Structure formats: structure tokens, C-alpha cells
PDB file of C-alpha atoms in Angstrom:
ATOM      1  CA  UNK A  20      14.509 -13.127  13.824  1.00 58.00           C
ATOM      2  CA  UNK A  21      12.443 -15.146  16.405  1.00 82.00           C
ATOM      3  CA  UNK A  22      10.821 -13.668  19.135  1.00 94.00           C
ATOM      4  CA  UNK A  23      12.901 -13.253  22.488  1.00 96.00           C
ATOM      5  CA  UNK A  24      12.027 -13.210  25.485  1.00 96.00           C
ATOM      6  CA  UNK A  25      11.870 -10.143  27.165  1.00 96.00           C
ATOM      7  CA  UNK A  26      10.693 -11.101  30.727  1.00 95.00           C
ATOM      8  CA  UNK A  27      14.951 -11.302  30.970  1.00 94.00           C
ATOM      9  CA  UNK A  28      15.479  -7.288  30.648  1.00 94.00           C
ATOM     10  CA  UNK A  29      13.726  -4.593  32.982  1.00 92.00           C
ATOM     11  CA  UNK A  30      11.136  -2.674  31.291  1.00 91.00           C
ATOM     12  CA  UNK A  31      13.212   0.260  30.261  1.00 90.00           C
ATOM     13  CA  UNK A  32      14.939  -1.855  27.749  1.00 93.00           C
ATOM     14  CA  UNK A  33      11.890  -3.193  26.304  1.00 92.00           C
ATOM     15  CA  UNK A  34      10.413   0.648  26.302  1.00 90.00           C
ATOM     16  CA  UNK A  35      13.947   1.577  24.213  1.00 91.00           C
ATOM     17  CA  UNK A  36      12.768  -1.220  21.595  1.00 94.00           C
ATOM     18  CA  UNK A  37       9.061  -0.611  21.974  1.00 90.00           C
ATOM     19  CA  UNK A  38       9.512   2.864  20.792  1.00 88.00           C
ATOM     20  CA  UNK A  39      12.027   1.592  17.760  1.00 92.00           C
ATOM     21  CA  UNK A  40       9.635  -0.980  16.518  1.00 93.00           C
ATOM     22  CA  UNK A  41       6.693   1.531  16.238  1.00 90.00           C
ATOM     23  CA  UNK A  42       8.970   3.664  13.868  1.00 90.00           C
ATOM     24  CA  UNK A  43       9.900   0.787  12.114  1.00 93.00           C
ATOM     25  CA  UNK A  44       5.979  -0.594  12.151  1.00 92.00           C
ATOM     26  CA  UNK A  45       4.922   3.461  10.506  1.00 90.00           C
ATOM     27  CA  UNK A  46       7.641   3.048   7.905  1.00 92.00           C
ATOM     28  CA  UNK A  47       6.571  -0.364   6.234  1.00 93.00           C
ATOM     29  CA  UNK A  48       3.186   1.308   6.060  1.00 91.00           C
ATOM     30  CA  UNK A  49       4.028   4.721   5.201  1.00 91.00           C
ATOM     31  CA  UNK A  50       6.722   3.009   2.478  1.00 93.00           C
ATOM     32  CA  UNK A  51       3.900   0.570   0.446  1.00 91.00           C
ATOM     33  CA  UNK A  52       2.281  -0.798   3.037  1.00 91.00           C
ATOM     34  CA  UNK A  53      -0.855   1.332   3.080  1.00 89.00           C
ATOM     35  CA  UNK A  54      -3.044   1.924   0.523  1.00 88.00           C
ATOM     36  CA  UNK A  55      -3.010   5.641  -1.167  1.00 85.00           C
ATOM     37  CA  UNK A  56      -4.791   8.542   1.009  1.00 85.00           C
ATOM     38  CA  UNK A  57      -3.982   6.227   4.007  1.00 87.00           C
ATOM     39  CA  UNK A  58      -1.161   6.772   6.709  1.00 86.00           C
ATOM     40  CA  UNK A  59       0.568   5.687   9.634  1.00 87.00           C
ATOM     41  CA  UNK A  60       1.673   8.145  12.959  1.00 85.00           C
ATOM     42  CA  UNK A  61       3.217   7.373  15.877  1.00 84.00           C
ATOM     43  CA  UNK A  62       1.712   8.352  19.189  1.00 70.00           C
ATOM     44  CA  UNK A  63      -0.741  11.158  18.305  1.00 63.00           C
ATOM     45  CA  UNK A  64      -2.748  13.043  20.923  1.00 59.00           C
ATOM     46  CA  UNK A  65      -6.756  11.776  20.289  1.00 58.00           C
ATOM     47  CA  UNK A  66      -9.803  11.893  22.355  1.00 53.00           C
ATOM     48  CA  UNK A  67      -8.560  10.404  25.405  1.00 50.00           C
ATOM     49  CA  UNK A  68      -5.550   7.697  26.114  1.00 49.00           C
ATOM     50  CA  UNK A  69      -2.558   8.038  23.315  1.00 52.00           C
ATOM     51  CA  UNK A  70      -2.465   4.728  21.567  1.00 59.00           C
ATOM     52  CA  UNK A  71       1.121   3.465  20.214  1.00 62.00           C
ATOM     53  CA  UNK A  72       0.344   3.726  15.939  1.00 62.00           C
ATOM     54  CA  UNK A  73      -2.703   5.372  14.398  1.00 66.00           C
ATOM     55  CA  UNK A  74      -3.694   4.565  10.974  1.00 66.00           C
ATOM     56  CA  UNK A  75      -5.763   7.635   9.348  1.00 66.00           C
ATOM     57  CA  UNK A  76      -7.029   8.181   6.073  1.00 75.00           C
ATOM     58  CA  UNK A  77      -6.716  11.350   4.505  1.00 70.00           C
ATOM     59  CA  UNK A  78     -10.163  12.072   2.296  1.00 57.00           C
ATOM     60  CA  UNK A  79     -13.374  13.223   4.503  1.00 57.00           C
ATOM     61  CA  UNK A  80     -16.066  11.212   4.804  1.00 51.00           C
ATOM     62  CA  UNK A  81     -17.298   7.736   5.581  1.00 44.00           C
ATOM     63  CA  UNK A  82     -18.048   5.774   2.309  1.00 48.00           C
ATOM     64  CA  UNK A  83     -16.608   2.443   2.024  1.00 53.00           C
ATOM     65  CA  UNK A  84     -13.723   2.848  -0.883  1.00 50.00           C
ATOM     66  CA  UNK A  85     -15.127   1.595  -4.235  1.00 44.00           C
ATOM     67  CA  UNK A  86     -11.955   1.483  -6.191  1.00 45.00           C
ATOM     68  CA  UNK A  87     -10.101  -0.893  -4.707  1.00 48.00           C
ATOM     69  CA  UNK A  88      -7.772   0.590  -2.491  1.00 53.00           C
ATOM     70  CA  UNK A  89      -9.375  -0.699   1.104  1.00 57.00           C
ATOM     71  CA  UNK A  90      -7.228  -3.413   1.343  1.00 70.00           C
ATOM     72  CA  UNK A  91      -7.434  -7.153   1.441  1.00 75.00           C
ATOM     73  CA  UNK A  92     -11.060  -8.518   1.517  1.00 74.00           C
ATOM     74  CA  UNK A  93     -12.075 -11.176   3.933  1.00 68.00           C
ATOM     75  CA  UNK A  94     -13.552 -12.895   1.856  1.00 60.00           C
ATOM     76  CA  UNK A  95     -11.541 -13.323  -1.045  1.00 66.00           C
ATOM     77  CA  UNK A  96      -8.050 -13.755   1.544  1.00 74.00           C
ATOM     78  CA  UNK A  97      -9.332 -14.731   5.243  1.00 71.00           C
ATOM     79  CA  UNK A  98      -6.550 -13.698   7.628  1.00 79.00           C
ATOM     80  CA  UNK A  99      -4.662 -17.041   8.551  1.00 71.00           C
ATOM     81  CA  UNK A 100      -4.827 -16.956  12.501  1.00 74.00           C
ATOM     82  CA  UNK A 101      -5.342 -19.774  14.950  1.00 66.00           C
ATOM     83  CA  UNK A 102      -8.410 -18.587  16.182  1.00 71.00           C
ATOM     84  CA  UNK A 103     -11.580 -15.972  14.692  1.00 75.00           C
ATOM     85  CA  UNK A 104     -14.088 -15.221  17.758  1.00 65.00           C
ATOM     86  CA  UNK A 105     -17.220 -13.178  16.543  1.00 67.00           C
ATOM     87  CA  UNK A 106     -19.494 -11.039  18.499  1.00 66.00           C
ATOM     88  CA  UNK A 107     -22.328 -11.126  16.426  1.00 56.00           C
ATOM     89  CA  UNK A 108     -24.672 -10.454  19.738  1.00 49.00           C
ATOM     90  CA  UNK A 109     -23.147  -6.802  19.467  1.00 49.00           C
ATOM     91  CA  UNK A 110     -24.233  -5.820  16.626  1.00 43.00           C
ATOM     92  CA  UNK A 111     -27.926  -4.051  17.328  1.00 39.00           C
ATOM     93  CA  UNK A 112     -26.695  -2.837  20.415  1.00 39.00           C
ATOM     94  CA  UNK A 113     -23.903  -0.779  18.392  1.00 42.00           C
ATOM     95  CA  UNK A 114     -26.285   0.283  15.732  1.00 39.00           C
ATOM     96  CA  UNK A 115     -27.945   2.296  18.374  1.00 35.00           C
ATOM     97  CA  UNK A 116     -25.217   4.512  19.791  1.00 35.00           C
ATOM     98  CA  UNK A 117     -22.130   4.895  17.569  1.00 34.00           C
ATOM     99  CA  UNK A 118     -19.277   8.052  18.449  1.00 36.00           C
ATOM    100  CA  UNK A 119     -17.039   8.971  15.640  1.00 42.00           C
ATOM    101  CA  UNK A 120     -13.726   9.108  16.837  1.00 40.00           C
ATOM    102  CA  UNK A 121     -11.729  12.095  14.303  1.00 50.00           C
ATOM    103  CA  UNK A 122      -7.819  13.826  14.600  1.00 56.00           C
ATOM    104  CA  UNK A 123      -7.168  16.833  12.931  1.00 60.00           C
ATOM    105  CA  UNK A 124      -4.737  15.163   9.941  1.00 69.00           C
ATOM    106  CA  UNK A 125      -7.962  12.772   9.198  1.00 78.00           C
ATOM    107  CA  UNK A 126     -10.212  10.187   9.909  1.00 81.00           C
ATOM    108  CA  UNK A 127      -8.559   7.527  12.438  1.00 85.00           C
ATOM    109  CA  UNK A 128      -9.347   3.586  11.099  1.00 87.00           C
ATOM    110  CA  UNK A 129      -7.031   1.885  12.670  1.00 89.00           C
ATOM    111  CA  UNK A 130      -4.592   1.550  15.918  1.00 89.00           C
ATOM    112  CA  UNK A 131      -1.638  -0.353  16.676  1.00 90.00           C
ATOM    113  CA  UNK A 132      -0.900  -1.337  20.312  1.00 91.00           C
ATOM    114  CA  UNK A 133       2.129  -3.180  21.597  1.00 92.00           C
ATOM    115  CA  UNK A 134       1.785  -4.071  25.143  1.00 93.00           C
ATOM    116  CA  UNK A 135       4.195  -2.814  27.653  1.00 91.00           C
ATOM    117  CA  UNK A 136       5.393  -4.083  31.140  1.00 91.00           C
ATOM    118  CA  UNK A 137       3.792  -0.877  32.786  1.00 90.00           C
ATOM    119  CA  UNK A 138       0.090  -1.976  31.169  1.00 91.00           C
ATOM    120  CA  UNK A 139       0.199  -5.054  33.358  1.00 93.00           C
ATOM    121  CA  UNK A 140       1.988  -2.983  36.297  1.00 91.00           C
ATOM    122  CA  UNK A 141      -1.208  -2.823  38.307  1.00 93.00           C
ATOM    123  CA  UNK A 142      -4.900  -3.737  38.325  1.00 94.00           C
ATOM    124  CA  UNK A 143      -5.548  -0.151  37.311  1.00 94.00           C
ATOM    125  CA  UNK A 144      -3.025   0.740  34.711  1.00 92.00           C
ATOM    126  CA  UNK A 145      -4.206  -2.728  33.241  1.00 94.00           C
ATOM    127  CA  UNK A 146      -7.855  -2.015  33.329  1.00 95.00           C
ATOM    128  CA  UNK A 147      -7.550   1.039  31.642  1.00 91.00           C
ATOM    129  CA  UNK A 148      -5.442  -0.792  28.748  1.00 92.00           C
ATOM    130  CA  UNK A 149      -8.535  -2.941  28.488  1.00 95.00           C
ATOM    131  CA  UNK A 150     -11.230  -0.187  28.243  1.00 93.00           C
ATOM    132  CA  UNK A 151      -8.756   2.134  26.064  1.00 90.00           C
ATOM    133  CA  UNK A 152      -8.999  -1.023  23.833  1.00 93.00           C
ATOM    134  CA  UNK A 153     -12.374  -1.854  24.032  1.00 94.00           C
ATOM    135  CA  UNK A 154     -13.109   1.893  23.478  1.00 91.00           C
ATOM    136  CA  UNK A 155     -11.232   1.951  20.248  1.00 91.00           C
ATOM    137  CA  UNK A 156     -13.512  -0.777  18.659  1.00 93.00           C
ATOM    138  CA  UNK A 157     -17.083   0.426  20.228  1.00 91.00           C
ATOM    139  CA  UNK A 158     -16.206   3.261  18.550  1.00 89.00           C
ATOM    140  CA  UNK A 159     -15.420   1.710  15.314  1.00 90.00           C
ATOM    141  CA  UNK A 160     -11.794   1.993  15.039  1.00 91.00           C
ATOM    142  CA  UNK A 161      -9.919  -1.475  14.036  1.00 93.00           C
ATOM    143  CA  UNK A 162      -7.051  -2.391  16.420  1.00 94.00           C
ATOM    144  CA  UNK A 163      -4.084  -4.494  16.773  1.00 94.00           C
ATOM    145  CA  UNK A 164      -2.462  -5.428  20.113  1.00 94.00           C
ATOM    146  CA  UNK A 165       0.587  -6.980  19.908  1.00 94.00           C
ATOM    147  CA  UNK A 166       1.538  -8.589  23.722  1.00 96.00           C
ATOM    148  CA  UNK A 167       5.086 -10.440  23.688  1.00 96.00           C
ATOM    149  CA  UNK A 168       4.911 -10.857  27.606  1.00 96.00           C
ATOM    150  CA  UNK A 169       3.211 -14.102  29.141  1.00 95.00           C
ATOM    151  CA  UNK A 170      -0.369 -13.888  31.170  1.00 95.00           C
ATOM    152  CA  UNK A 171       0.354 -12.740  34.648  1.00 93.00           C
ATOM    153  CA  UNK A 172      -1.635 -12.467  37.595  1.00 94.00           C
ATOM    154  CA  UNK A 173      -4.210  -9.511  35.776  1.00 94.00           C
ATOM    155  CA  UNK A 174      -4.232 -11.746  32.870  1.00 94.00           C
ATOM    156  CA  UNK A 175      -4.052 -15.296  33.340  1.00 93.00           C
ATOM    157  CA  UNK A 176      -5.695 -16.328  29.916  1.00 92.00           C
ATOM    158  CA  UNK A 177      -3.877 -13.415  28.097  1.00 94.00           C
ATOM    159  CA  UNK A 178      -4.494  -9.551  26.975  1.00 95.00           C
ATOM    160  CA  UNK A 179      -7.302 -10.741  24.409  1.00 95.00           C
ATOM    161  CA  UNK A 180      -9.263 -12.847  26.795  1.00 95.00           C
ATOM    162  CA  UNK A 181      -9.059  -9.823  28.842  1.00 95.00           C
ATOM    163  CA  UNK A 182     -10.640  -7.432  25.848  1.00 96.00           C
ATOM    164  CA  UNK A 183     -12.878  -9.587  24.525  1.00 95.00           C
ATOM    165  CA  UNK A 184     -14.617 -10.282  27.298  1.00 94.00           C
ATOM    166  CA  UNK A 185     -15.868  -6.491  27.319  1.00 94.00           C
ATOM    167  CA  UNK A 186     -17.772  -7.302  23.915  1.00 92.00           C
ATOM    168  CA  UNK A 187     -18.588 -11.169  24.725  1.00 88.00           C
ATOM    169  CA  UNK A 188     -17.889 -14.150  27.662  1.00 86.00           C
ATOM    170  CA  UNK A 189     -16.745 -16.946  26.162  1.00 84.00           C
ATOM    171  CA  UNK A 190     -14.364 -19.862  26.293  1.00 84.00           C
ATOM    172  CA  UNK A 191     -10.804 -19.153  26.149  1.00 84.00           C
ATOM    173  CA  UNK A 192      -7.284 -20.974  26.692  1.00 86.00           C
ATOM    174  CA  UNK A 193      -3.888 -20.134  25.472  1.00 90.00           C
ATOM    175  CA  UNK A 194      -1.889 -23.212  24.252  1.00 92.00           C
ATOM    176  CA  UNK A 195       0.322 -23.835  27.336  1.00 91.00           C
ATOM    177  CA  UNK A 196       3.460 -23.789  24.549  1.00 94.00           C
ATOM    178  CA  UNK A 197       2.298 -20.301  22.943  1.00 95.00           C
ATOM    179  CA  UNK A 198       1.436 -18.077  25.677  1.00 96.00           C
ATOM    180  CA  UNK A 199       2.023 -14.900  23.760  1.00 97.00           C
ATOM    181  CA  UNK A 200      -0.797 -12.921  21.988  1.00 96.00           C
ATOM    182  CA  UNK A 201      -1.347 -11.181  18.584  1.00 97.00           C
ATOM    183  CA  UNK A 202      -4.843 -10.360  18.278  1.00 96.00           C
ATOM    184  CA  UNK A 203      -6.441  -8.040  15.319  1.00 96.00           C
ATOM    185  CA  UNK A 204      -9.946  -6.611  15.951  1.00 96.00           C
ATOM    186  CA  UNK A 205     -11.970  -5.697  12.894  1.00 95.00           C
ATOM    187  CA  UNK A 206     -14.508  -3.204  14.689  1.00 93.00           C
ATOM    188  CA  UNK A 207     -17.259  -3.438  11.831  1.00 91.00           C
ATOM    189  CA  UNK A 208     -21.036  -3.861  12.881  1.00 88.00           C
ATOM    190  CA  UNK A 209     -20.003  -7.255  13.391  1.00 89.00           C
ATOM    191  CA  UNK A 210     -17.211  -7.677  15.184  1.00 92.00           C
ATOM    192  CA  UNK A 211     -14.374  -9.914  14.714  1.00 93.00           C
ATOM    193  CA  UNK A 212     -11.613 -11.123  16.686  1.00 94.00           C
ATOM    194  CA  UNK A 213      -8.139 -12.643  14.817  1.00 94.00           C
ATOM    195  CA  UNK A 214      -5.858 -14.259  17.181  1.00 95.00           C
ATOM    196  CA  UNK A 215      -2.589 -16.014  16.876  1.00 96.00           C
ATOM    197  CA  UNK A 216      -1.087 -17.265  19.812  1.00 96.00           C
ATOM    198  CA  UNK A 217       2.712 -17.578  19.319  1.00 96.00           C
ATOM    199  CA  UNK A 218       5.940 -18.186  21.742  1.00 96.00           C
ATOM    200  CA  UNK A 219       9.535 -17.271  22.715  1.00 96.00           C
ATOM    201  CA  UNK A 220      11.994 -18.058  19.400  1.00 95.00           C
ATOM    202  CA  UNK A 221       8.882 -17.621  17.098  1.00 96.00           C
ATOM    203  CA  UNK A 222       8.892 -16.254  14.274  1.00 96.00           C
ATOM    204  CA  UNK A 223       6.081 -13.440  13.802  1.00 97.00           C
ATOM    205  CA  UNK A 224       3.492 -13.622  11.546  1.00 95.00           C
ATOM    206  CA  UNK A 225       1.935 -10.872   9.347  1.00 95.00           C
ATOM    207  CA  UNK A 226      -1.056  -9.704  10.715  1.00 95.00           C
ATOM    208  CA  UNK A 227      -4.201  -7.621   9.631  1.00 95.00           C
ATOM    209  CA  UNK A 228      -4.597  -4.489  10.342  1.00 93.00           C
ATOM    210  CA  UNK A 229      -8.070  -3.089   9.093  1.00 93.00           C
ATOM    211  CA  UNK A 230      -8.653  -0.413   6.641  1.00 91.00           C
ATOM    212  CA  UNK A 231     -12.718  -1.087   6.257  1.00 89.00           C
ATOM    213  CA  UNK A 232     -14.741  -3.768   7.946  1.00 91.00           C
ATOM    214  CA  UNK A 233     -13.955  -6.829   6.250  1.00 90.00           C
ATOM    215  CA  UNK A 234     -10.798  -5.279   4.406  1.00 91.00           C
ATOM    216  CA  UNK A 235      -7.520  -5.322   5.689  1.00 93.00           C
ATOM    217  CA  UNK A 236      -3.268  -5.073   4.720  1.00 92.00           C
ATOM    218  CA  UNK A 237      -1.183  -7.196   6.501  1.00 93.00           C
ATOM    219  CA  UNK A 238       1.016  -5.836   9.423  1.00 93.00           C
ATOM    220  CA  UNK A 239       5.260  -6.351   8.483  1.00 95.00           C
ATOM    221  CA  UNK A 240       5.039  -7.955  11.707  1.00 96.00           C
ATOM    222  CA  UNK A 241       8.952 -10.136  11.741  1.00 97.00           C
ATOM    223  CA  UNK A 242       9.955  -7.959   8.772  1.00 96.00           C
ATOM    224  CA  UNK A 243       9.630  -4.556  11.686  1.00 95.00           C
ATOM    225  CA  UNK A 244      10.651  -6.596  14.929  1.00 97.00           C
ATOM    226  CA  UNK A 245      14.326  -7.911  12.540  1.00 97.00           C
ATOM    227  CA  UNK A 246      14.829  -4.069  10.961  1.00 96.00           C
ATOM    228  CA  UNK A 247      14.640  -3.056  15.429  1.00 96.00           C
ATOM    229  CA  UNK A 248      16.481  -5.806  16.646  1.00 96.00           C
ATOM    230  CA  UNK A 249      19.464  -4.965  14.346  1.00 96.00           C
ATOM    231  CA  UNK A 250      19.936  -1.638  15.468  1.00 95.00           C
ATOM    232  CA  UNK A 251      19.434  -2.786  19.371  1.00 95.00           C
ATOM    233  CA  UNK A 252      22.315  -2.401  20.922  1.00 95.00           C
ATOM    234  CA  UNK A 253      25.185  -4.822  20.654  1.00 94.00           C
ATOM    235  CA  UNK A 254      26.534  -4.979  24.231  1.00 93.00           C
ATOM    236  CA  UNK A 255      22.808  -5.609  24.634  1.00 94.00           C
ATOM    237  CA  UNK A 256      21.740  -8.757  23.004  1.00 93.00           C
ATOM    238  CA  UNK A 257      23.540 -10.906  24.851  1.00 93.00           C
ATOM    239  CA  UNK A 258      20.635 -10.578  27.828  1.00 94.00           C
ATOM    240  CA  UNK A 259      17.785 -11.401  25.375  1.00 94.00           C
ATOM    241  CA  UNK A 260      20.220 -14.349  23.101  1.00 86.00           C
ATOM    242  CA  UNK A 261      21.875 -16.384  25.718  1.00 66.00           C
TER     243      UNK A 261
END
């Protein structure tokens, strides 16, 4: 099911299938999609702003998994994205000062964010989308954002541009024909930016979400955004198809 475009509907209809696709998003990983000791919630009180998916792993401590179960590695299957933007110029500076973000059913690793009209509302509520974000990955949690609405006046070069400019200034232009943004952060001591631009009547691609630094399972992206659309409403579509 390609991507629609939902600057047509007013934000309470993409809220409606915002909160439907994070359901379906925890399902594929609860269902196979995680490895074992590792699980998916939906909007769980933490340390500060609620993000939209947390991925947690069960078993204490912090000892990179040895058997196999921490996902895809890097370097065996590279994520295929567009671009990879590293901030290597980061990584002493986090080595010094490094907060342990924890929730009381286990040890967050991940979050999943899908952008929402109201985090591009005003220069505020979009600001503190961008330092919730870049909080997440200073403090070595992995995150995906997921932004199906074009740059606006708070973001003219897009939601990533936006973050990663908190970690490094560089060079950055969305394809004028893809001016949507998927972008997967791996927060390790290095860290590393996966973007994929994509467009209205795309279809999604999978993308990481990491587990470990430089280990990652691929997010049901289209296979979530299809199981949601066909339980939108009917009388519905019709905005979004036409």
C-alpha cells in the first residue's frame, strides 16, 4: 500500500491512524520480529517526554549478547538506505558523560517515533521533538523517526536535518521528489545516521531498528502501515485515495 498523503486530512485523522500503526508496529515485533528476551510497548511513561514505541530487553545488565540473538550485524547486512551520516567527532565527548536511561519492565534499547502534525505545530512543540530525540541517542538509546509530512517552515530540509544537527553540522538536501523522511539512529559510541528519503504513493521500506550498536532487525515498515490502512475507515479513504 503506497504511502498517502496525509497533508489532505486534519490532524485528528492522522492521530486515529498514528495510534493504529503503533499497535500494528508492537505486534510484528512482539509476533517474530524481536529477538527472544526483547519486546515492544506502546507509549510507556520514562524519564521525561513519552516516546510513541519502546523496545526493552528483558535480562539485567549491559553486555553485548554473545549468542546471536542481537540482531542483524552491520557488517555482515549494511542497512540499504539512501544516505549513512556518521558522527564520529562525538565519540570522546560521549565517553565522558554517559546516563543510563532504565523502565521498570527492563532495559530500554530502542524507540520508535512517528511524527505527528502537532510536533511541527510550533517552534516550541518542534524543538522539544528535536531534543526528546537527540536525548534518546546521547543517552544511548537507538531510535527511529518515521515523518510522512513534508519540511515546513520549522523544518525546511526535513525532521533529520533538524536532529542531526544537534550531534553534527553538515550538508543536507532532500531530493525535491522524496521529501518525506525515515531516518534510523544507531546511538553506539559512534554514531550513525540511516536515512531514506521516500514520497507520496511510495512504498515503505523496512527499516532498522537497533538492538546493539552495530546490530539491528528490520522495522515491518509497509507490512504495519497496509495491516492500519485496512482497518481505516471506509467512508474515510476516499480523502487520502482520490
Amino acid at each position: 500500500m503506497p504511502v498517502h498523503d496525509w497533508t489532505r486530512v486534519d490532524a485528528g485523522l492522522f492521530h486515529n491512524f498514528h495510534q493504529r500503526w503503533i499497535s500494528a508496529l508492537c505486534d510484528a515485533l512482539n509476533t517474530g520480529g524481536l529477538p527472544p528476551d526483547y519486546f515492544a510497548l506502546a507509549e510507556q511513561r520514562i524519564r521525561g517526554p513519552i516516546p510513541d514505541v519502546l523496545t526493552l530487553k528483558l535480562s539485567p545488565g549491559t553486555e553485548e549478547p554473545s549468542n546471536g540473538s542481537g540482531g542483524v550485524a552491520v557488517a555482515t547486512t549494511p542497512p540499504r538506505t539512501r544516505l549513512t551520516q556518521r558522527a564520529e567527532a562525538k565519540i570522546y565527548a560521549r565517553r565522558a558523560n554517559r546516563i543510563a536511561v532504565r523502565h521498570r519492565h527492563g532495559d530500554i534499547v530502542a524507540v520508535i517515533e512517528i511524527v505527528s502534525p502537532g510536533n511541527k505545530a510550533s517552534q516550541a512543540a518542534f524543538r522539544s521533538f528535536v531534543e526528546k530525540s537527540a536525548d534518546f541517542i546521547e543517552q544511548g538509546v537507538h531510535l527511529l523517526v518515521i515523518d510522512l509530512f513534508p519540511p515546513g517552515p520549522r523544518d525546511p530540509q526535513g525532521v533529520h536535518k533538524a536532529i542531526w544537527d544537534e550531534f553534527q553540522e553538515e550538508d543536507f538536501a532532500l531530493p525535491p521528489d522524496k521529501p518525506l523522511i525515515l531516518a534510523s539512529y544507531d546511538a553506539g559510541e559512534e554514531q550513525v545516521a540511516y536515512v531514506e528519503p521516500v514520497a507520496v504513493g511510495d512504498v515503505l521500506p523496512d527499516m532498522p531498528i537497533f538492538l546493539w550498536p552495530e546490530h539491528y532487525v528490520p522495522a515491518p515498515l509497509e507490512a504495519t502501515y497496509q495491516t492500519t490502512w485496512n482497518v481505516f475507515p471506509a467512508a474515510l479513504k476516499g480523502l487520502l485515495e482520490r
